[in-house]
Coordinates of C-alpha atoms and ligand atoms in Angstrom, one line a residue:
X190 CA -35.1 -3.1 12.9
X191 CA -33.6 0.1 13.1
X192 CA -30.9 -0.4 10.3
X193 CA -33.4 -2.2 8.3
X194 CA -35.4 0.6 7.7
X195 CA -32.1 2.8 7.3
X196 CA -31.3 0.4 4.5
X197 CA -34.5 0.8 2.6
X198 CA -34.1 4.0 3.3
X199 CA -30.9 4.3 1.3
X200 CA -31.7 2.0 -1.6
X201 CA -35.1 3.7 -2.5
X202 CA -33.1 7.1 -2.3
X203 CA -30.9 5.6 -5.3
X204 CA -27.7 7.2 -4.1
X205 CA -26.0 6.1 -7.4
X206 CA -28.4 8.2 -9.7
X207 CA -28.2 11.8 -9.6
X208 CA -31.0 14.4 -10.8
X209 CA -29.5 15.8 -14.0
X210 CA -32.9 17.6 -14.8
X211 CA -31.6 20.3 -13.8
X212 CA -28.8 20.5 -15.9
X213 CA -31.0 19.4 -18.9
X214 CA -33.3 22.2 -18.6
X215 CA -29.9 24.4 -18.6
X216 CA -28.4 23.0 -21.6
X217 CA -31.6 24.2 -23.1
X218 CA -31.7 28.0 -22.0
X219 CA -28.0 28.2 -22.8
X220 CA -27.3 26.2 -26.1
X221 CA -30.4 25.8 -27.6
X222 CA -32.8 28.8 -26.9
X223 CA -30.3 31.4 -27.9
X224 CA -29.1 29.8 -31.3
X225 CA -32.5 29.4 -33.0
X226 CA -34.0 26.8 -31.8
X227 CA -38.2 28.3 -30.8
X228 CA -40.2 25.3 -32.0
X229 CA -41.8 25.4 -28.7
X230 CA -42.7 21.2 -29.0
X231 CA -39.2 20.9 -29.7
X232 CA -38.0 23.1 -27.0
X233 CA -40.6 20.8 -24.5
X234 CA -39.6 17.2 -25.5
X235 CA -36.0 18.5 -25.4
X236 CA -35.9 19.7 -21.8
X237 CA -37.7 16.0 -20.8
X238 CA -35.7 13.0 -22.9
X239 CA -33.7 11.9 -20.5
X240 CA -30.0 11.9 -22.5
X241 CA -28.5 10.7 -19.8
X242 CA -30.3 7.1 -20.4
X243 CA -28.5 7.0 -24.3
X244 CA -24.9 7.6 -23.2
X245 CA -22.7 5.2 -21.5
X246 CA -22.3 5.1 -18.1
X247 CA -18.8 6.8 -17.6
X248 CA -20.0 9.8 -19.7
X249 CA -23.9 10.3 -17.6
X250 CA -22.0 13.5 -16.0
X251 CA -21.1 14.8 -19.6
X252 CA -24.9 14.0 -21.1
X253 CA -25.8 17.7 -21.1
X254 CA -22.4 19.6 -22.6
X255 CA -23.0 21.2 -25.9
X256 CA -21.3 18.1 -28.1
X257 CA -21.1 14.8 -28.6
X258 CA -20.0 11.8 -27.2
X259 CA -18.6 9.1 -28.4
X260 CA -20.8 6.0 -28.3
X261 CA -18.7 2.9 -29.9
X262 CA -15.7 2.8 -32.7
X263 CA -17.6 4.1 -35.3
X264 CA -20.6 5.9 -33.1
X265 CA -21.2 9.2 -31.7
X266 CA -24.4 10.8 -30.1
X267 CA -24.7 14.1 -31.7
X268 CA -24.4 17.4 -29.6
X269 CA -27.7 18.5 -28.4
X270 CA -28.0 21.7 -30.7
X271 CA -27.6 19.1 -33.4
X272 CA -30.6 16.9 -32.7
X273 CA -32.5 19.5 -31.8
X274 CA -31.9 21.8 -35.0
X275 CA -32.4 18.6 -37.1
X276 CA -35.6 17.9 -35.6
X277 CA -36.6 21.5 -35.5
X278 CA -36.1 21.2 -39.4
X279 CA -38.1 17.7 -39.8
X280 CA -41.1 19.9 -38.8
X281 CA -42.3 16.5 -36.9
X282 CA -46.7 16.7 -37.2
X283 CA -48.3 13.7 -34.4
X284 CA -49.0 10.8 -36.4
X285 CA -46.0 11.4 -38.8
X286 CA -44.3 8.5 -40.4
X287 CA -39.8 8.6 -39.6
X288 CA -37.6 6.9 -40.7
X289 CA -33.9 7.5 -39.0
X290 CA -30.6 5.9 -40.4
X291 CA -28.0 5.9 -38.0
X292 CA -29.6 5.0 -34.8
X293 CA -26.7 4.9 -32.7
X294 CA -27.2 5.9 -29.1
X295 CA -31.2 5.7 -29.9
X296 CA -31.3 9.8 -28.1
X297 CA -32.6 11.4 -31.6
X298 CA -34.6 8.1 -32.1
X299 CA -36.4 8.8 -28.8
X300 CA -37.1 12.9 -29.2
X301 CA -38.6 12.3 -32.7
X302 CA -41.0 9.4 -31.1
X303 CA -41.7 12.4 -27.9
X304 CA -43.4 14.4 -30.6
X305 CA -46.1 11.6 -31.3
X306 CA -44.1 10.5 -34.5
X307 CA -44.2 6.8 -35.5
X308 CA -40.4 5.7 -35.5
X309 CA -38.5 3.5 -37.5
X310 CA -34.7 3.4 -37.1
X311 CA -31.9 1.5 -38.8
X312 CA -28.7 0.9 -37.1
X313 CA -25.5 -1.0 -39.3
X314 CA -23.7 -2.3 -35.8
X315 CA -26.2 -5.0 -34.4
X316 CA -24.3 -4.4 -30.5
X317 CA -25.4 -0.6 -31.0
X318 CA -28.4 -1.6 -32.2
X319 CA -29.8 -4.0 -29.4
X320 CA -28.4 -1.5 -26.6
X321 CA -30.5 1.4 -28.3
X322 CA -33.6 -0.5 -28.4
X323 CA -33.1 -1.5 -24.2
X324 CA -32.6 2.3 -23.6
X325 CA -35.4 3.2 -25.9
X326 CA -37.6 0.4 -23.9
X327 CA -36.3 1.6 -20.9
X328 CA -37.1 5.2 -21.6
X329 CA -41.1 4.6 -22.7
X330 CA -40.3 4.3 -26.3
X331 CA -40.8 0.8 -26.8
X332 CA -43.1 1.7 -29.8
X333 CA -40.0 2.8 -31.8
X334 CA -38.9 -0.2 -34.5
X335 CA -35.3 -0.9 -34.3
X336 CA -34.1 -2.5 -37.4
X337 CA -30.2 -3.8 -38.4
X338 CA -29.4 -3.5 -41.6
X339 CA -28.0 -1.1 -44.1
X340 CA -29.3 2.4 -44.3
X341 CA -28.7 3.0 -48.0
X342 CA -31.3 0.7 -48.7
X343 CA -33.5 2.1 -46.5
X344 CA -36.4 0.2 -45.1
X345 CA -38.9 0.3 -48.0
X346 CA -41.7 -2.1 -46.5
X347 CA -42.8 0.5 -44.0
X348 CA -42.2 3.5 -46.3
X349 CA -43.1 6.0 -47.8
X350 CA -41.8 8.6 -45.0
X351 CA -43.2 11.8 -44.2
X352 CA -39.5 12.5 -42.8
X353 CA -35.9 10.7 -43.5
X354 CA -33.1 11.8 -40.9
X355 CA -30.2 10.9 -41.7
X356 CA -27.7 11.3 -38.8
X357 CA -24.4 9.0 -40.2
X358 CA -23.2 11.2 -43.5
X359 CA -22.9 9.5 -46.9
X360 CA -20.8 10.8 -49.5
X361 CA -24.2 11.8 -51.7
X362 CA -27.7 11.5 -50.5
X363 CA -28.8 7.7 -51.2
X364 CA -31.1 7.1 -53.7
X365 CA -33.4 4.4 -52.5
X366 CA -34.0 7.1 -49.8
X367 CA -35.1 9.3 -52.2
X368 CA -37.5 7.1 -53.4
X369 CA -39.6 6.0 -50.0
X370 CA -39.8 9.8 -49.5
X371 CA -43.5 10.5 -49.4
X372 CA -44.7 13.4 -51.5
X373 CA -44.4 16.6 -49.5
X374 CA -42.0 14.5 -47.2
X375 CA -38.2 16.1 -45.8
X376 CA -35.6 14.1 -45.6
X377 CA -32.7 15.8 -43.2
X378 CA -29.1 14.8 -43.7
X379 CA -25.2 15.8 -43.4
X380 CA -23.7 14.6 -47.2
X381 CA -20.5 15.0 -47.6
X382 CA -17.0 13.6 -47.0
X383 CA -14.4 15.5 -45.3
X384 CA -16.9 18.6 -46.0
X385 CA -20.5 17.8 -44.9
X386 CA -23.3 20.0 -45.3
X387 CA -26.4 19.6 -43.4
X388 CA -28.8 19.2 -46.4
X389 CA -32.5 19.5 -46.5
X390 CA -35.0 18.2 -49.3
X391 CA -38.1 18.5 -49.9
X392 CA -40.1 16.1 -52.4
X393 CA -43.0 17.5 -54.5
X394 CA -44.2 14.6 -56.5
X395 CA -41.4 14.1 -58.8
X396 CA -39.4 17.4 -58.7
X397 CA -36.8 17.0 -54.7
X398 CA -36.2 20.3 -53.9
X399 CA -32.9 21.0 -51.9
X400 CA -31.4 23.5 -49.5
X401 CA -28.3 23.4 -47.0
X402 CA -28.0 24.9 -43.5
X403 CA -24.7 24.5 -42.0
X404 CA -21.9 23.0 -42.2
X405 CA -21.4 20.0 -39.8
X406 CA -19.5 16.9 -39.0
X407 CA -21.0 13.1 -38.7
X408 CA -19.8 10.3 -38.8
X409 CA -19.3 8.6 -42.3
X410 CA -22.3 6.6 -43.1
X411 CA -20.4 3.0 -44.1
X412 CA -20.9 0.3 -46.9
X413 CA -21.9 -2.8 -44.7
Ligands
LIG226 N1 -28.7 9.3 -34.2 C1 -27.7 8.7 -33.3 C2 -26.3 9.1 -33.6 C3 -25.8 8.4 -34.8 S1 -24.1 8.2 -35.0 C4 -28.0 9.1 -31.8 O1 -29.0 9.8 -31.6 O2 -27.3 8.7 -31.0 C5 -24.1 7.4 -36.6 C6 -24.6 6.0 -36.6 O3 -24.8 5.5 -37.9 C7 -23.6 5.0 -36.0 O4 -24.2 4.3 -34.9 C8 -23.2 4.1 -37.1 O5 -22.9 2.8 -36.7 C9 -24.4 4.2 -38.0 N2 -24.2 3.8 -39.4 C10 -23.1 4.0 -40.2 N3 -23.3 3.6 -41.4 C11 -24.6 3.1 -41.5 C12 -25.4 2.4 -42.5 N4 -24.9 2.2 -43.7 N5 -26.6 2.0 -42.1 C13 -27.1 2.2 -40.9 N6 -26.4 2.8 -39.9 C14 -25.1 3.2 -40.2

């Protein structure tokens, strides 16, 4: 009887899983805090997505350094000053209408849907793209819709988007995306080749208004 209860005990403790909250709430004060980020929703939904849930298993130790991992061949989840300056930019309102090419991991796909945003996300590698929507499932964000297809064609039967994140970096912003861009809408994403520039635009009925904000380094955003 003894040992019985010894093994509950043990399983319920879930030896196998450590606490990395307090790490996450680290990699906030010392990565994200002092280089800009102060949207305090931001700051919030960053210090409770659990990033260890969108990495593989072998990396769950690494979840909270300050860059990414790699996620598959062609995949990597971005460093967590990444997300969170790219969502700080998207200026995410409740309600909101996303649209994210490049899900990946399904990490950045899961802090947009945290601040009450209504997620769609399009991933090119079908494996990547059933594992994301487990973790997101797994996670609470079950309401995010996982699509596979092609993100330079966007996903115009949901559109237009209040936001467009990009987070796989094509050679020059995609056109169709452009066009399922709500007006007033931002669309957030690296263009580039071997040079990317994280690029923000703003649309304002017909006239896309453009700015860039640093210089960064995705992964290329392929031709299926
Ligand atoms: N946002 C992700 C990281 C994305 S890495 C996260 O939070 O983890 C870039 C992703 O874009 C990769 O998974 C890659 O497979 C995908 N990708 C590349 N080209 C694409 C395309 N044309 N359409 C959709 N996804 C694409």
């Amino acid at each position: 009887m003894l040992v019985f209860l010894l093994l509950v005990l043990l399983a319920s403790a879930g030896p196998m899983a450590p606490n990395l909250e307090p790490a996450r709430l680290r990699m906030v004060e010392r990565d994200l805090e002092p280089r800009g980020i102060e949207d305090t929703r931001v700051l919030e939904v960053m210090r409770s997505v659990p990033r260890e849930a969108f990495v593989p298993a072998a990396l769950r130790l690494d979840a909270y350094a300050d860059r990414s991992l790699p996620i598959g061949p062609q995949a990597t989840i971005s460093a967590p000053y990444i997300v969170a300056l790219m969502t700080q930019l998207a200026q995410v309102q409740p309600g909101d209408r996303v649209l994210e090419v490049g899900t990946g991991s399904g990490y950045q796909a899961a802090v947009l849907h945290s601040l009450g945003a209504r997620v769609w996300t399009i991933e090119l590698d079908p494996v990547l793209a059933e594992d994301a929507a487990a973790a997101l499932a797994a996670t609470g964000h079950g309401e995010v819709v996982s699509i596979t297809g092609d993100g330079y064609a966007g996903h115009p039967d949901a559109g237009p988007y209040d936001i467009i994140l990009v987070t796989a970096a094509p050679p020059e912003i995609p056109k169709a995306l452009l066009r399922q861009l709500a007006d007033g809408g931002r669309m957030i994403a690296p263009v580039g080749t071997t040079e990317q520039r994280l690029t923000v635009i703003r649309r304002r009925g017909d006239r896309y208004e453009q700015r860039t904000v640093a210089s960064v380094r995705f992964v290329p955003m392929r031709r299926p």
